[in-house]
Coordinates of C-alpha atoms in Angstrom, one line a residue:
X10 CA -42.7 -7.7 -9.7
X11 CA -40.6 -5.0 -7.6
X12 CA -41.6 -6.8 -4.5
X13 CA -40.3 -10.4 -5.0
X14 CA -37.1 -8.6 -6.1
X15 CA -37.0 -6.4 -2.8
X16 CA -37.1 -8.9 -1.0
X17 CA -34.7 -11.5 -2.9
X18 CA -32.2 -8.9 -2.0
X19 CA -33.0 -8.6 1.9
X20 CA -32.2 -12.5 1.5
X21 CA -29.4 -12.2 -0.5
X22 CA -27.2 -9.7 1.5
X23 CA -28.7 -10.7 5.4
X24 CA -26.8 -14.2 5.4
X25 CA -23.7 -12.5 3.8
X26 CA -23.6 -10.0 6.4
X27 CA -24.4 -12.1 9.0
X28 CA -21.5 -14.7 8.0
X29 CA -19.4 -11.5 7.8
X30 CA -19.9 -10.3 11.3
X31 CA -19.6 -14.1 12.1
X32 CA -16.0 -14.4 10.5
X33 CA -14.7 -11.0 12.3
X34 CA -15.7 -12.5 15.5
X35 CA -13.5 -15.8 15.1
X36 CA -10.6 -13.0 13.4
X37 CA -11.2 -11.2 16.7
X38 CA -10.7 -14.0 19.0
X39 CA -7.5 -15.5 16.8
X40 CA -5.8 -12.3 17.3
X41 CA -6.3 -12.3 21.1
X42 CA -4.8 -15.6 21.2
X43 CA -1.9 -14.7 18.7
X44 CA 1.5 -13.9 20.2
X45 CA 2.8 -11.8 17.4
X46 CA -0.3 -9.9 17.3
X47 CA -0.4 -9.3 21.0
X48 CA 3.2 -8.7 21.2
X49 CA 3.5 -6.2 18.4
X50 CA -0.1 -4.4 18.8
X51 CA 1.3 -4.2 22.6
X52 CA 4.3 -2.4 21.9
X53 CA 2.5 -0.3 18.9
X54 CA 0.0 0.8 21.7
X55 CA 2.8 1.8 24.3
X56 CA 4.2 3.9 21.4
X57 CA 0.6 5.5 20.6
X58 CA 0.7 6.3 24.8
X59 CA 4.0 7.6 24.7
X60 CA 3.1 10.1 21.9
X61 CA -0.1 11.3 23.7
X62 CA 1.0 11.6 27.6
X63 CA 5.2 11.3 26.8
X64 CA 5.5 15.3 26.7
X65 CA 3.6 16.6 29.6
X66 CA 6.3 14.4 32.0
X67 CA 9.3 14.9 30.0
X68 CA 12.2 16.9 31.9
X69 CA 13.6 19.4 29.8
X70 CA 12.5 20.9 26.1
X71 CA 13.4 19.3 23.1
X72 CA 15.0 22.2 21.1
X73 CA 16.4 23.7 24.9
X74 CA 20.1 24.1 23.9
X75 CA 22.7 23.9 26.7
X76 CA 26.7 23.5 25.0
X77 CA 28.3 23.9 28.0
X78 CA 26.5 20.5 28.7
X79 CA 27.4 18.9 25.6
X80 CA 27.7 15.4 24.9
X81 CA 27.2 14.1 28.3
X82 CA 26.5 10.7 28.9
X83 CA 23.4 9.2 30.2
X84 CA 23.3 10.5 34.1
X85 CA 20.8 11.1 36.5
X86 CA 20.2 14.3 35.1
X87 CA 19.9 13.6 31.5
X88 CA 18.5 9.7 31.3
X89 CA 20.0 9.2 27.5
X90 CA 23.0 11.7 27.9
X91 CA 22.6 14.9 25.4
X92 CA 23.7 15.5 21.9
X93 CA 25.9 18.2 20.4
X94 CA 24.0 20.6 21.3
X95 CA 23.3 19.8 24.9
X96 CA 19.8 19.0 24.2
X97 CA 18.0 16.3 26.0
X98 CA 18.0 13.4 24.2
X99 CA 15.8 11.6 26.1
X100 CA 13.2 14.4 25.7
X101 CA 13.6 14.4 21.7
X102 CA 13.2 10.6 21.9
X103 CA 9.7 11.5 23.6
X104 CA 8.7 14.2 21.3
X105 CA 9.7 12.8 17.8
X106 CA 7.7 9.5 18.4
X107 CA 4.5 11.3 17.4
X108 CA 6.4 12.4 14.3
X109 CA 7.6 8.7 13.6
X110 CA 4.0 7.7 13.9
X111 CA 2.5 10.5 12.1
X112 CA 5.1 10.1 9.0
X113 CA 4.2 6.0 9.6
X114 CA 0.8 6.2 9.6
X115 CA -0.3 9.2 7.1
X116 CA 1.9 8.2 4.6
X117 CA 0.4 4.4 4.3
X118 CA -3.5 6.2 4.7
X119 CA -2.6 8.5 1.7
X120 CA -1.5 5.3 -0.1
X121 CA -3.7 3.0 0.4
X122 CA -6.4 4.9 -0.3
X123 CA -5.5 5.8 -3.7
X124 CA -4.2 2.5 -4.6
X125 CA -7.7 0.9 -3.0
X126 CA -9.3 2.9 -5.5
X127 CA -7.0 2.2 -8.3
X128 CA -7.2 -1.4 -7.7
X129 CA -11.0 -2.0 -7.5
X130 CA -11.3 0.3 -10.4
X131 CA -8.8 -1.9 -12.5
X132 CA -10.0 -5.2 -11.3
X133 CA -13.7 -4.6 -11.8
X134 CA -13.7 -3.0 -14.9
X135 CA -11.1 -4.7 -16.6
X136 CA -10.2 -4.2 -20.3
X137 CA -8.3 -1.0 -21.2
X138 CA -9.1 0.6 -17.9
X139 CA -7.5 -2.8 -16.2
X140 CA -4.6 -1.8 -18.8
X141 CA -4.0 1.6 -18.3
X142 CA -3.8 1.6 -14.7
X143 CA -2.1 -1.7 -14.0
X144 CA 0.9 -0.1 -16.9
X145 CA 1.2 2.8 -14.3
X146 CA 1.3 0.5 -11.5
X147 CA 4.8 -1.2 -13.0
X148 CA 6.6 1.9 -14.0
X149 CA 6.1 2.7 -10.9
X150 CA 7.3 -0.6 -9.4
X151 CA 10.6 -0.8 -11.0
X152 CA 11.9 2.1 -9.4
X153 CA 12.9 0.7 -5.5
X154 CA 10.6 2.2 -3.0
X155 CA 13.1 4.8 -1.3
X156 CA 14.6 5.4 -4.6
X157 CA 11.4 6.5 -6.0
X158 CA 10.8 8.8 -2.5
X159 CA 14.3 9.5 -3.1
X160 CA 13.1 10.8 -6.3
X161 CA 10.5 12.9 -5.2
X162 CA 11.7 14.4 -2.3
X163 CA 14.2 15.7 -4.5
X164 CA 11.4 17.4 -6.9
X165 CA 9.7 18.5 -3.7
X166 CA 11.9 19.8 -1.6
X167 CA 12.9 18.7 2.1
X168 CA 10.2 18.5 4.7
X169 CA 8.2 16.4 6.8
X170 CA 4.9 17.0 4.6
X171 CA 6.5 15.9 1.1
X172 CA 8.4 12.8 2.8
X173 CA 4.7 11.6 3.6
X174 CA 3.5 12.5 0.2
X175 CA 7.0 11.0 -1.7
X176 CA 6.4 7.5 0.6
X177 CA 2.5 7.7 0.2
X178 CA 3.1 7.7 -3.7
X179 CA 6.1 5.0 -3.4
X180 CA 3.2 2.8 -1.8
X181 CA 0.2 3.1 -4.4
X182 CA 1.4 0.5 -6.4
X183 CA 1.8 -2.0 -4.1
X184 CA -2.3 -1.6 -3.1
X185 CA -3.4 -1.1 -6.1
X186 CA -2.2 -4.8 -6.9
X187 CA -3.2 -6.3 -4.0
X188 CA -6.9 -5.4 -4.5
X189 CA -6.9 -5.5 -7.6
X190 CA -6.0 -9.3 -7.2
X191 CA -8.3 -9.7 -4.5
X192 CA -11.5 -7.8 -6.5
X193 CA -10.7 -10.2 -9.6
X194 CA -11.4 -12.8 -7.2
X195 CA -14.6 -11.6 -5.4
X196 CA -16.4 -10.1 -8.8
X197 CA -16.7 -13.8 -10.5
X198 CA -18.9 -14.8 -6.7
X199 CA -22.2 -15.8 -7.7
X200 CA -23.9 -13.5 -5.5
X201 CA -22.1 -10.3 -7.5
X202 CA -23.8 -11.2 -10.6
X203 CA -27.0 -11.8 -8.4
X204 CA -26.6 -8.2 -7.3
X205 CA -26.0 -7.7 -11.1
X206 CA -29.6 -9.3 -12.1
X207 CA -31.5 -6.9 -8.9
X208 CA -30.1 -4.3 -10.6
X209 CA -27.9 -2.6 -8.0
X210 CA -25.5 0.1 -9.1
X211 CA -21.8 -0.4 -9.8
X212 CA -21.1 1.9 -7.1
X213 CA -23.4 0.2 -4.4
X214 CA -21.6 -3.3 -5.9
X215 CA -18.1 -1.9 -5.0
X216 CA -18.9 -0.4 -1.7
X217 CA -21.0 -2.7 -0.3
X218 CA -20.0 -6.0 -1.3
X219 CA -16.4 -5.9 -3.3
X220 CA -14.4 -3.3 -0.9
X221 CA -15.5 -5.6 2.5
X222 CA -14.0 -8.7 1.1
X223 CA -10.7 -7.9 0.1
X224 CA -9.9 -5.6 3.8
X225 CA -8.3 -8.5 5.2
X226 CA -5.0 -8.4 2.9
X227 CA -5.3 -5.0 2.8
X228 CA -4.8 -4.4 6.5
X229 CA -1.9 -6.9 6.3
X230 CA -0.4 -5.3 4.1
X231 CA -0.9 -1.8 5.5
X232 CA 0.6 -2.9 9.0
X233 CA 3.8 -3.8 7.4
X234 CA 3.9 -0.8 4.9
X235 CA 3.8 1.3 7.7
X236 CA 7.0 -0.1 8.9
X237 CA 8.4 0.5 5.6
X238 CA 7.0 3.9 5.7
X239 CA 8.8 4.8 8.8
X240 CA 12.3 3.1 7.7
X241 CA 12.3 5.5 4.4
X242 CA 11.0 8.9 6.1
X243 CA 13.8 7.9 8.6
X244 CA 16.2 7.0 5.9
X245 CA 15.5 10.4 4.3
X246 CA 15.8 12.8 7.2
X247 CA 19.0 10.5 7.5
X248 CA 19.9 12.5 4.1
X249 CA 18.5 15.3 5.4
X250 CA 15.9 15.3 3.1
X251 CA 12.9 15.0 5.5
X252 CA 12.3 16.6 8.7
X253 CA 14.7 19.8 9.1
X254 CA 16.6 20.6 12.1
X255 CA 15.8 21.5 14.8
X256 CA 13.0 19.0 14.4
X257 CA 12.9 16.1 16.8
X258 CA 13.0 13.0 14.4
X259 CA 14.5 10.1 15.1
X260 CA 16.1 9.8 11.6
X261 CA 17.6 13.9 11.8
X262 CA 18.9 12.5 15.1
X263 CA 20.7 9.6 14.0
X264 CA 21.7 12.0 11.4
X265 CA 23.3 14.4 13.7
X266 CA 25.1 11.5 15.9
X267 CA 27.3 9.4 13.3
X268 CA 29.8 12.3 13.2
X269 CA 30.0 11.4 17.1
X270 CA 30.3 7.6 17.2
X271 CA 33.7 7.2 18.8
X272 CA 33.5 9.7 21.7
X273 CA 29.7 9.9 22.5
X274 CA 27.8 6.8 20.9
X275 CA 25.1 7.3 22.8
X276 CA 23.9 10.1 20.3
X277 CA 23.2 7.6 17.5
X278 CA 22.7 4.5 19.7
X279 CA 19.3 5.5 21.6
X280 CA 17.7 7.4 18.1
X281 CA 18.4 3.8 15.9
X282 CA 17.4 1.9 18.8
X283 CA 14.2 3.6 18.7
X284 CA 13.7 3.1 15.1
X285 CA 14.6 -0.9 15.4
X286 CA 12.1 -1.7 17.9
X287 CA 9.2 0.8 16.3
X288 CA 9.4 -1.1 13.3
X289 CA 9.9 -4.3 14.6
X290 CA 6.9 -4.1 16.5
X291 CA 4.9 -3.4 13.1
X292 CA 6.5 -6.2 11.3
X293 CA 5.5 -8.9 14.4
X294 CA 2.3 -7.1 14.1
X295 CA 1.8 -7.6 10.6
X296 CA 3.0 -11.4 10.9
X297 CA 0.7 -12.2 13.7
X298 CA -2.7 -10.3 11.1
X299 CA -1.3 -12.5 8.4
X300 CA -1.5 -15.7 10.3
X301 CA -4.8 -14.7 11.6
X302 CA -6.3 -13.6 8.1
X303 CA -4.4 -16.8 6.5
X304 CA -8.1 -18.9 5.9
X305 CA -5.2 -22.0 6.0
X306 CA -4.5 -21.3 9.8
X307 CA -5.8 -24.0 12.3
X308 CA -8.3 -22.9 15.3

C-alpha cells in the first residue's frame, strides 16, 4: 500500500515544481523587459556598489573635522561643499549609504520574517489561532507606522539598532496580512488536501507547498517596505532619535543642515537629495515587481 502512495506523491509535487520553475522563468524574462524594474533595480544596484567600493576612493574622512573650512560650498576641493563642522559632505554621503541600506534592508528582513510566520500560522490554522493573531495585527495597525516607531524608539532609546528593531515591528502587521490572505487562498487548492490524504506533516505542507506560492506578493511588498523603512529611520534620526552624531546618516545630516538653509543650502540639499532618489528607486522597483507578478499583465 506504501508504494502506490510514494509514488502518487513523486506525481503529485513533479508537475507542480516543474510549472513552478516554469512560471519564474517567464517572471524572469518580464522583469528584464520591464522599465520600472530595470530602472529602479539599476539604480538600487549602483547604490549596493557605492556602499561596497564608495569608501576606498572617497577623499577625506567622514568624521575629519576642519572649522576653519566650514560651510564651504561645493569646489574642487570639496565636491558637495562641507557642513558645520567642515567635514566632507561628499565623503559622509559615501559612507552613510551602507547605513541607509542596512537600516532599509534589516529592518524589512526582521519584519517580514516574523509577519511571514504570523501570517501562515493564522491563515492555515484558522479558528482562535486565526483570532488571536489577526486581533494583534489591528492594534497594531491603527497606530501610523512612524508613529508606532516613534513609539518605540522612545521606549528604546536612540540608536541605529533600535530604529531597525522599532521599523521592523512597525512592519509585522502589514506581512502578516498579506500572507495570511494569500495562504487562505492556497490551503483550499486541491493538491493541499491531496498532500493531506499522503499524509505529509503540517510543517512539510507549509514549507514546501504553502510558503512558495504566496513569495510573489511578499517580495512586492517587501521592495516597497524597504523604502518606507528608509523614510522612517531617516525621519527619526531627523528627530534625532536614530543614528547619533557623529554618525554619517543621511537623516542626522539633513538634521544638522536646516539650521543652515539660508547661508549654506547645500548642507540639507545633497543629504534629502540622496534620500529622494534612494527611495524612489525602491518604489519604481516595487511598481515594475508588481506589474510583473500581476497574473492580469499581458506578455
Amino acid at each position: 500500500m506504501m508504494e502506490p502512495l510514494h509514488s502518487m506523491d513523486n506525481n503529485q509535487t513533479s508537475p507542480s515544481n516543474s510549472a513552478r520553475s516554469k512560471r519564474w522563468n517567464d517572471i524572469f524574462y518580464k522583469l528584464r523587459t520591464n522599465k520600472s524594474a530595470v530602472i529602479g533595480g539599476g539604480l538600487i544596484l549602483f547604490f549596493i556598489f557605492v556602499t561596497i567600493f564608495g569608501p576606498l576612493f572617497t577623499p577625506y574622512s567622514p568624521n575629519t573635522q576642519d572649522m576653519v573650512n566650514k560651510l564651504q560650498p561645493p569646489s574642487s576641493e570639496h565636491w558637495l561643499g562641507t557642513d558645520n563642522f567642515g567635514r566632507d559632505i561628499f565623503s559622509r554621503l559615501i559612507h552613510g549609504t551602507g547605513l541607509t541600506l542596512i537600516v532599509g534592508f534589516s529592518s524589512v528582513a526582521l519584519g517580514a520574517t516574523v509577519g511571514v510566520f504570523l501570517g501562515i500560522i493564522s491563515g492555515y490554522y484558522g479558528k482562535r489561532t486565526d483570532s488571536i493573531i489577526m486581533r494583534t495585527m489591528d492594534v497594531l495597525l491603527a497606530f501610523p507606522g512612524i508613529l508606532l516607531a516613534l513609539a518605540i524608539v522612545s521606549v528604546l532609546g536612540g540608536s541605529l539598532v533600535n530604529v531597525i528593531i522599532a521599523v521592523a515591528i512597525s512592519s509585522i502587521p502589514i506581512f502578516a496580512r498579506i500572507v495570511r490572505s494569500s495562504t487562505l487562498s492556497v490551503k483550499k487548492l486541491e493538491y493541499i488536501d491531496a498532500m493531506r490524504a499522503l499524509g505529509a506533516s503540517d510543517r512539510r505542507i507549509i514549507f514546501k507547498h504553502i510558503f512558495p506560492n504566496v513569495t510573489s506578493p511578499l517580495i512586492v511588498q517587501a521592495t516597497l517596505s524597504i523604502a518606507t523603512a528608509i523614510l522612517s529611520a531617516s525621519g527619526l534620526s531627523f528627530l534625532g532619535l536614530g543614528a547619533q552624531p557623529p554618525t554619517p546618516e543621511w537623516g542626522a545630516m539633513l538634521s544638522d543642515g536646516r539650521n543652515f538653509l539660508y547661508n549654506a543650502p547645500h548642507v540639507a540639499l545633497f543629504p534629502g537629495i540622496a534620500i529622494v532618489i534612494v527611495v524612489l528607486a525602491f518604489n519604481i522597483l516595487g511598481d515594475g515587481l508588481r506589474d510583473v507578478f500581476d497574473p492580469k499583465t499581458k506578455d
